[in-house]
Amino acid sequence: MRGNTLYIVVPCYNEEEVLPETARRLGDKLKTLMNAGKISPRSRVLFVNDGSRDKTWEVITALHRDNPLLCGADLTRNRGHQNALLAGLMTAKDKADMVISMDADLQDDVDAADAMVDKYLAGADIVYGVRSSRKTDTFFKRTTAEAFYRMMDLLGAETVFNHADYRLMSKRALEGLSQFKEVNLFLRGIVPMIGYAADTVEYERGERFAGESKYPLKKMVAFALEGVTSLSVRPLRMITGLGFLVFFVSLIMIAYNVVRWATGNTVAGWASLACSVWFIGGLILLSLGVIGEYLGKLYLESKGRPRYLIREVLDGEPGERD
Ligand code: UDP
Ligand code: MG
């Protein structure tokens, strides 16, 4: 039988306003699951402070003092949502049999965790939380997010539709994840590559409980680009395809021009010439850009810089602290 120690990992960036409420609900959830005998008493909530500039770490420290079920890990600086999440998962991996990751803002329905644990106990190694609707999102966020999933699909990256980072992973799935060494991290694309038995749980995504989104448009676009270029080389192939197409078109153009020349019509055609200069120029710049994107990734990967550094971890049994 597999063990049943659960860790809930929550990345937090400037979340002092929501943390007390999040901690209360997650603490209660742990207690209920423990009392039902589904998870072991060694289960914990692990808040990862992603270099917040507000009092987030102080709040986490205080929460830990009052309730040893609530633990914390403090990153040395802000490394972004995906890296903070990875730091939490890798810290929890050694102590837990299953880990649920969720956002700090209570948009993910805490009660879906029960179903996730049930599916783990029934044998699943990865359980994806899938949003059943996007009613509470703004029109903008909904359309951009759905366009993003479609585009990922089109470009050949395997992702789970309408799944963010609310999911359960078993210990061996996490060990699998730890072998993916890429620095350009896009977790929701990497997790399906791990394999094992996967399942899904549907939930309603609510509104942010307090505070504001830490994902402004700029970060969203960067995240989407990161996702595509980290998971798929299809854009590079598309350039090759485009190259062939343009070459083919230019052959036709040459034949056409020769015919025009032979029939004595050489002066006309300035417009088509000017157009093609722009067209080819634009195409070359675009292609160089895409290649540059991948080159930049290679550059970062080749350095093999650490994806996060942890300053301090608050964890342990009540008696063994300090
Ligand atoms: N987050 C983080 N580091 C960052 C940005 C965000 O750890 O640099 C965390 C944030 O605290 C939250 C989660 O990532 O727990 C998702 O962020 P948010 O809810 O702001 O994103 P949205 O739901 O608006 O997409
Ligand atoms: Mg949110």
XYZ file of C-alpha atoms and ligand atoms in Angstrom:
348
model
C 0.000 0.000 0.000
C 1.168 3.509 -0.753
C 1.602 5.936 2.095
C -0.901 8.713 2.654
C 1.009 11.739 3.871
C -0.314 14.789 2.022
C 1.480 18.102 1.503
C -0.404 21.056 0.042
C 2.078 23.381 -1.677
C 1.088 27.026 -2.116
C 3.356 29.561 -3.889
C 2.853 33.053 -2.476
C 3.948 36.369 -3.903
C 2.753 39.443 -1.994
C -0.208 37.550 -0.573
C -0.347 38.943 2.980
C -4.017 39.871 2.542
C -5.282 36.403 1.647
C -2.874 34.217 3.594
C -4.661 34.154 6.952
C -7.908 33.026 5.300
C -6.132 30.552 2.982
C -4.264 29.118 5.960
C -7.478 28.755 7.954
C -9.290 26.917 5.170
C -6.354 24.664 4.271
C -5.692 23.890 7.940
C -9.336 22.914 8.366
C -9.206 20.810 5.216
C -6.173 18.909 6.533
C -7.882 18.288 9.874
C -11.058 16.986 8.205
C -9.100 14.648 5.956
C -7.043 13.450 8.915
C -10.127 12.804 11.009
C -11.646 10.838 8.140
C -8.497 8.714 8.169
C -7.690 9.513 4.548
C -4.368 11.217 5.190
C -1.730 10.700 7.841
C -1.196 13.042 10.805
C 2.186 13.975 9.325
C 0.416 15.887 6.517
C 1.187 19.591 6.176
C 0.514 22.777 4.241
C 3.702 24.266 2.768
C 3.645 27.962 1.863
C 6.475 29.002 -0.441
C 7.337 32.662 -0.157
C 8.500 33.767 -3.600
C 10.562 36.764 -2.496
C 7.511 38.846 -1.567
C 7.972 42.521 -0.910
C 5.212 42.707 1.678
C 4.835 40.901 5.011
C 4.066 37.487 3.495
C 6.983 35.695 5.176
C 6.216 37.271 8.563
C 2.620 36.074 8.183
C 3.795 32.548 7.313
C 6.170 32.484 10.312
C 3.365 33.547 12.632
C 0.990 30.949 11.158
C 3.602 28.258 11.695
C 4.102 29.301 15.311
C 0.378 29.008 16.031
C -0.266 25.843 14.058
C 2.545 23.383 13.292
C 0.465 21.910 10.440
C 1.242 25.091 8.528
C 4.838 25.176 7.274
C 6.858 27.520 5.113
C 9.816 27.769 2.770
C 11.428 31.100 2.008
C 13.090 31.656 -1.381
C 16.075 33.998 -1.499
C 14.321 36.249 -4.037
C 11.405 36.398 -6.472
C 11.773 33.612 -9.051
C 8.277 33.555 -10.528
C 5.268 31.347 -9.967
C 6.571 28.228 -11.770
C 9.925 28.180 -10.014
C 8.359 28.848 -6.620
C 5.983 25.988 -7.221
C 8.843 23.700 -8.223
C 10.762 24.682 -5.080
C 7.735 23.705 -2.998
C 7.164 20.435 -4.830
C 10.801 19.403 -4.500
C 10.873 20.313 -0.809
C 7.666 18.387 -0.133
C 8.674 15.390 -2.268
C 10.948 13.920 0.392
C 8.387 14.144 3.166
C 5.097 13.450 1.419
C 3.497 10.570 -0.456
C 1.272 12.933 -2.424
C 1.415 16.663 -3.022
C -1.385 19.002 -4.079
C -0.354 22.343 -5.566
C -2.678 25.314 -5.540
C -2.677 29.109 -5.705
C -2.758 31.220 -2.582
C -5.753 33.309 -3.614
C -8.457 30.652 -3.021
C -9.565 30.744 -6.658
C -9.078 26.997 -6.718
C -11.888 25.278 -4.820
C -10.307 23.791 -1.679
C -13.048 21.157 -1.501
C -11.905 19.568 -4.769
C -8.901 18.299 -2.768
C -11.072 15.554 -1.259
C -11.816 14.086 -4.670
C -8.145 14.353 -5.619
C -7.066 12.414 -2.539
C -9.752 9.801 -3.247
C -8.449 9.341 -6.778
C -4.895 9.036 -5.462
C -6.028 6.384 -2.992
C -7.776 4.615 -5.891
C -4.444 4.420 -7.711
C -3.947 7.594 -9.767
C -0.487 9.184 -9.762
C -1.478 12.519 -11.218
C -4.874 14.156 -10.730
C -5.526 17.340 -12.718
C -7.910 19.940 -11.384
C -9.925 21.082 -14.397
C -12.099 24.192 -14.351
C -15.649 23.388 -15.265
C -16.404 26.974 -16.304
C -14.801 30.356 -16.452
C -17.840 32.331 -15.351
C -15.934 34.346 -12.769
C -13.128 35.386 -15.132
C -13.252 38.676 -16.951
C -14.150 38.368 -20.633
C -10.583 39.317 -21.499
C -8.927 36.712 -19.305
C -11.318 34.017 -20.505
C -10.823 34.618 -24.230
C -7.050 35.040 -23.978
C -6.713 31.937 -21.819
C -8.809 29.798 -24.141
C -6.965 31.108 -27.194
C -3.773 30.164 -25.397
C -4.833 26.544 -24.872
C -5.944 26.280 -28.510
C -2.669 27.711 -29.744
C -0.672 25.310 -27.568
C -2.638 22.470 -29.055
C -2.053 23.720 -32.587
C 1.660 24.051 -31.988
C 1.943 20.510 -30.776
C 2.378 21.039 -27.048
C 0.374 18.607 -24.997
C -1.486 20.389 -22.213
C -4.670 19.586 -20.315
C -7.454 21.964 -21.430
C -8.495 24.458 -18.741
C -6.089 23.013 -16.206
C -3.831 25.468 -14.408
C -1.549 24.378 -11.611
C -4.124 22.888 -9.262
C -3.189 19.209 -9.245
C -2.181 16.265 -7.141
C 1.028 14.349 -7.803
C 2.252 11.188 -6.142
C 5.751 10.784 -4.795
C 6.937 8.782 -7.788
C 5.435 11.285 -10.225
C 7.411 13.984 -8.393
C 10.581 11.918 -8.596
C 9.884 11.753 -12.327
C 9.454 15.521 -12.430
C 12.739 16.043 -10.588
C 14.517 14.431 -13.527
C 13.352 17.156 -15.909
C 16.253 19.547 -15.539
C 15.071 22.362 -17.780
C 15.615 25.881 -16.555
C 12.809 27.273 -18.729
C 10.069 25.813 -16.655
C 6.494 25.315 -17.837
C 5.088 22.816 -15.395
C 1.653 22.233 -16.880
C 3.330 21.112 -20.108
C 5.957 18.940 -18.446
C 3.678 17.054 -16.058
C 1.778 15.208 -18.852
C 5.183 14.010 -20.149
C 5.841 12.150 -16.899
C 3.244 9.507 -17.693
C 1.669 7.177 -15.069
C -2.047 6.857 -14.492
C -3.720 10.265 -14.640
C -7.217 11.375 -13.732
C -9.114 14.656 -13.558
C -11.333 16.382 -11.024
C -13.673 19.209 -12.049
C -14.104 22.310 -9.955
C -15.550 25.810 -10.201
C -12.927 28.495 -10.152
C -13.966 31.392 -7.958
C -12.785 34.968 -7.779
C -9.634 35.986 -6.049
C -10.425 36.200 -2.311
C -8.385 39.362 -1.742
C -5.560 41.340 -3.295
C -5.034 41.578 -7.024
C -3.731 39.307 -9.770
C 0.031 38.806 -9.835
C -0.226 37.969 -13.531
C -0.563 41.221 -15.471
C -0.855 41.030 -19.279
C 2.917 41.307 -19.735
C 3.556 38.240 -17.570
C 0.718 36.358 -19.284
C 2.225 36.918 -22.739
C 5.684 35.951 -21.471
C 4.208 32.835 -19.897
C 2.455 31.820 -23.130
C 5.626 32.335 -25.189
C 7.583 30.392 -22.606
C 5.071 27.579 -22.865
C 5.233 27.312 -26.630
C 8.987 27.595 -27.014
C 9.709 25.309 -24.067
C 7.501 22.495 -25.234
C 7.547 22.456 -28.965
C 9.976 22.939 -31.854
C 7.084 23.236 -34.259
C 7.572 27.004 -34.797
C 11.056 26.222 -36.124
C 9.606 23.636 -38.481
C 6.991 26.124 -39.620
C 9.803 28.444 -40.649
C 11.325 25.701 -42.747
C 7.931 25.091 -44.330
C 7.524 28.792 -44.972
C 10.989 28.859 -46.522
C 9.985 26.125 -48.963
C 6.773 27.911 -49.815
C 8.502 31.222 -50.505
C 11.134 29.458 -52.574
C 8.407 27.856 -54.641
C 6.638 31.179 -55.117
C 9.884 32.819 -56.175
C 10.395 30.145 -58.841
C 7.025 31.032 -60.283
C 7.938 34.709 -60.090
C 11.176 34.093 -62.004
C 9.365 32.210 -64.734
C 6.783 35.010 -64.883
C 9.479 37.681 -65.081
C 11.320 35.866 -67.858
C 8.119 35.693 -69.854
C 7.493 39.413 -69.238
C 11.044 40.201 -70.312
C 10.732 38.118 -73.485
C 7.530 39.877 -74.444
C 9.118 43.268 -73.821
C 7.207 44.377 -70.713
C 10.111 44.871 -68.284
C 9.440 48.331 -66.878
C 6.111 47.540 -65.363
C 6.071 45.535 -62.158
C 7.661 47.977 -59.758
C 4.779 47.448 -57.368
C 5.175 43.705 -57.188
C 8.931 44.131 -56.695
C 8.480 46.564 -53.828
C 5.902 44.292 -52.252
C 8.109 41.261 -52.359
C 11.035 43.138 -50.832
C 8.873 43.975 -47.848
C 7.374 40.548 -47.723
C 10.686 38.691 -47.788
C 12.266 41.196 -45.391
C 9.481 40.719 -42.893
C 9.630 36.990 -43.225
C 13.361 36.925 -42.615
C 13.086 39.123 -39.544
C 10.265 37.023 -38.135
C 12.168 33.815 -38.749
C 15.305 35.211 -37.182
C 13.223 36.203 -34.192
C 11.861 32.715 -33.703
C 15.304 31.188 -34.073
C 16.642 33.774 -31.637
C 13.982 32.740 -29.114
C 15.213 29.172 -29.165
C 18.839 30.232 -29.162
C 18.182 32.309 -26.062
C 16.643 29.270 -24.400
C 19.677 27.157 -25.260
C 21.899 29.843 -23.804
C 19.994 29.797 -20.529
C 19.808 26.009 -20.389
C 23.525 25.673 -21.075
C 24.316 27.739 -18.020
C 22.395 25.330 -15.828
C 21.702 27.982 -13.216
C 19.737 26.854 -10.167
C 16.028 27.405 -10.613
C 15.562 28.587 -7.053
C 17.463 28.903 -3.802
C 15.812 28.353 -0.437
C 16.800 30.541 2.466
C 14.890 28.768 5.191
C 12.365 25.981 5.702
C 9.903 25.917 8.607
C 8.675 22.393 9.157
C 8.769 19.563 11.646
C 6.877 17.991 14.498
C 5.551 20.296 17.231
C 8.155 19.126 19.738
C 11.153 19.198 17.468
C 11.085 22.843 16.420
C 13.844 25.349 17.349
N 2.917 33.894 -7.691
C 4.223 33.612 -7.304
N 5.254 34.345 -7.855
C 5.036 35.322 -8.795
C 3.697 35.580 -9.210
C 2.662 34.842 -8.642
O 4.463 32.734 -6.477
O 6.002 35.936 -9.243
C 1.805 33.108 -7.097
C 0.702 33.933 -6.476
O 1.004 34.266 -5.137
C -0.489 32.980 -6.564
C -0.203 32.204 -7.835
O 1.175 32.394 -8.123
O -0.517 32.061 -5.482
C -1.070 32.639 -8.984
O -1.043 34.034 -9.136
P -2.353 34.897 -9.396
O -3.496 34.353 -8.597
O -2.025 36.325 -9.160
O -2.602 34.633 -10.941
P -4.029 34.602 -11.718
O -4.939 33.696 -10.918
O -4.498 36.005 -11.749
O -3.685 34.038 -13.055
Mg -5.332 33.789 -9.037
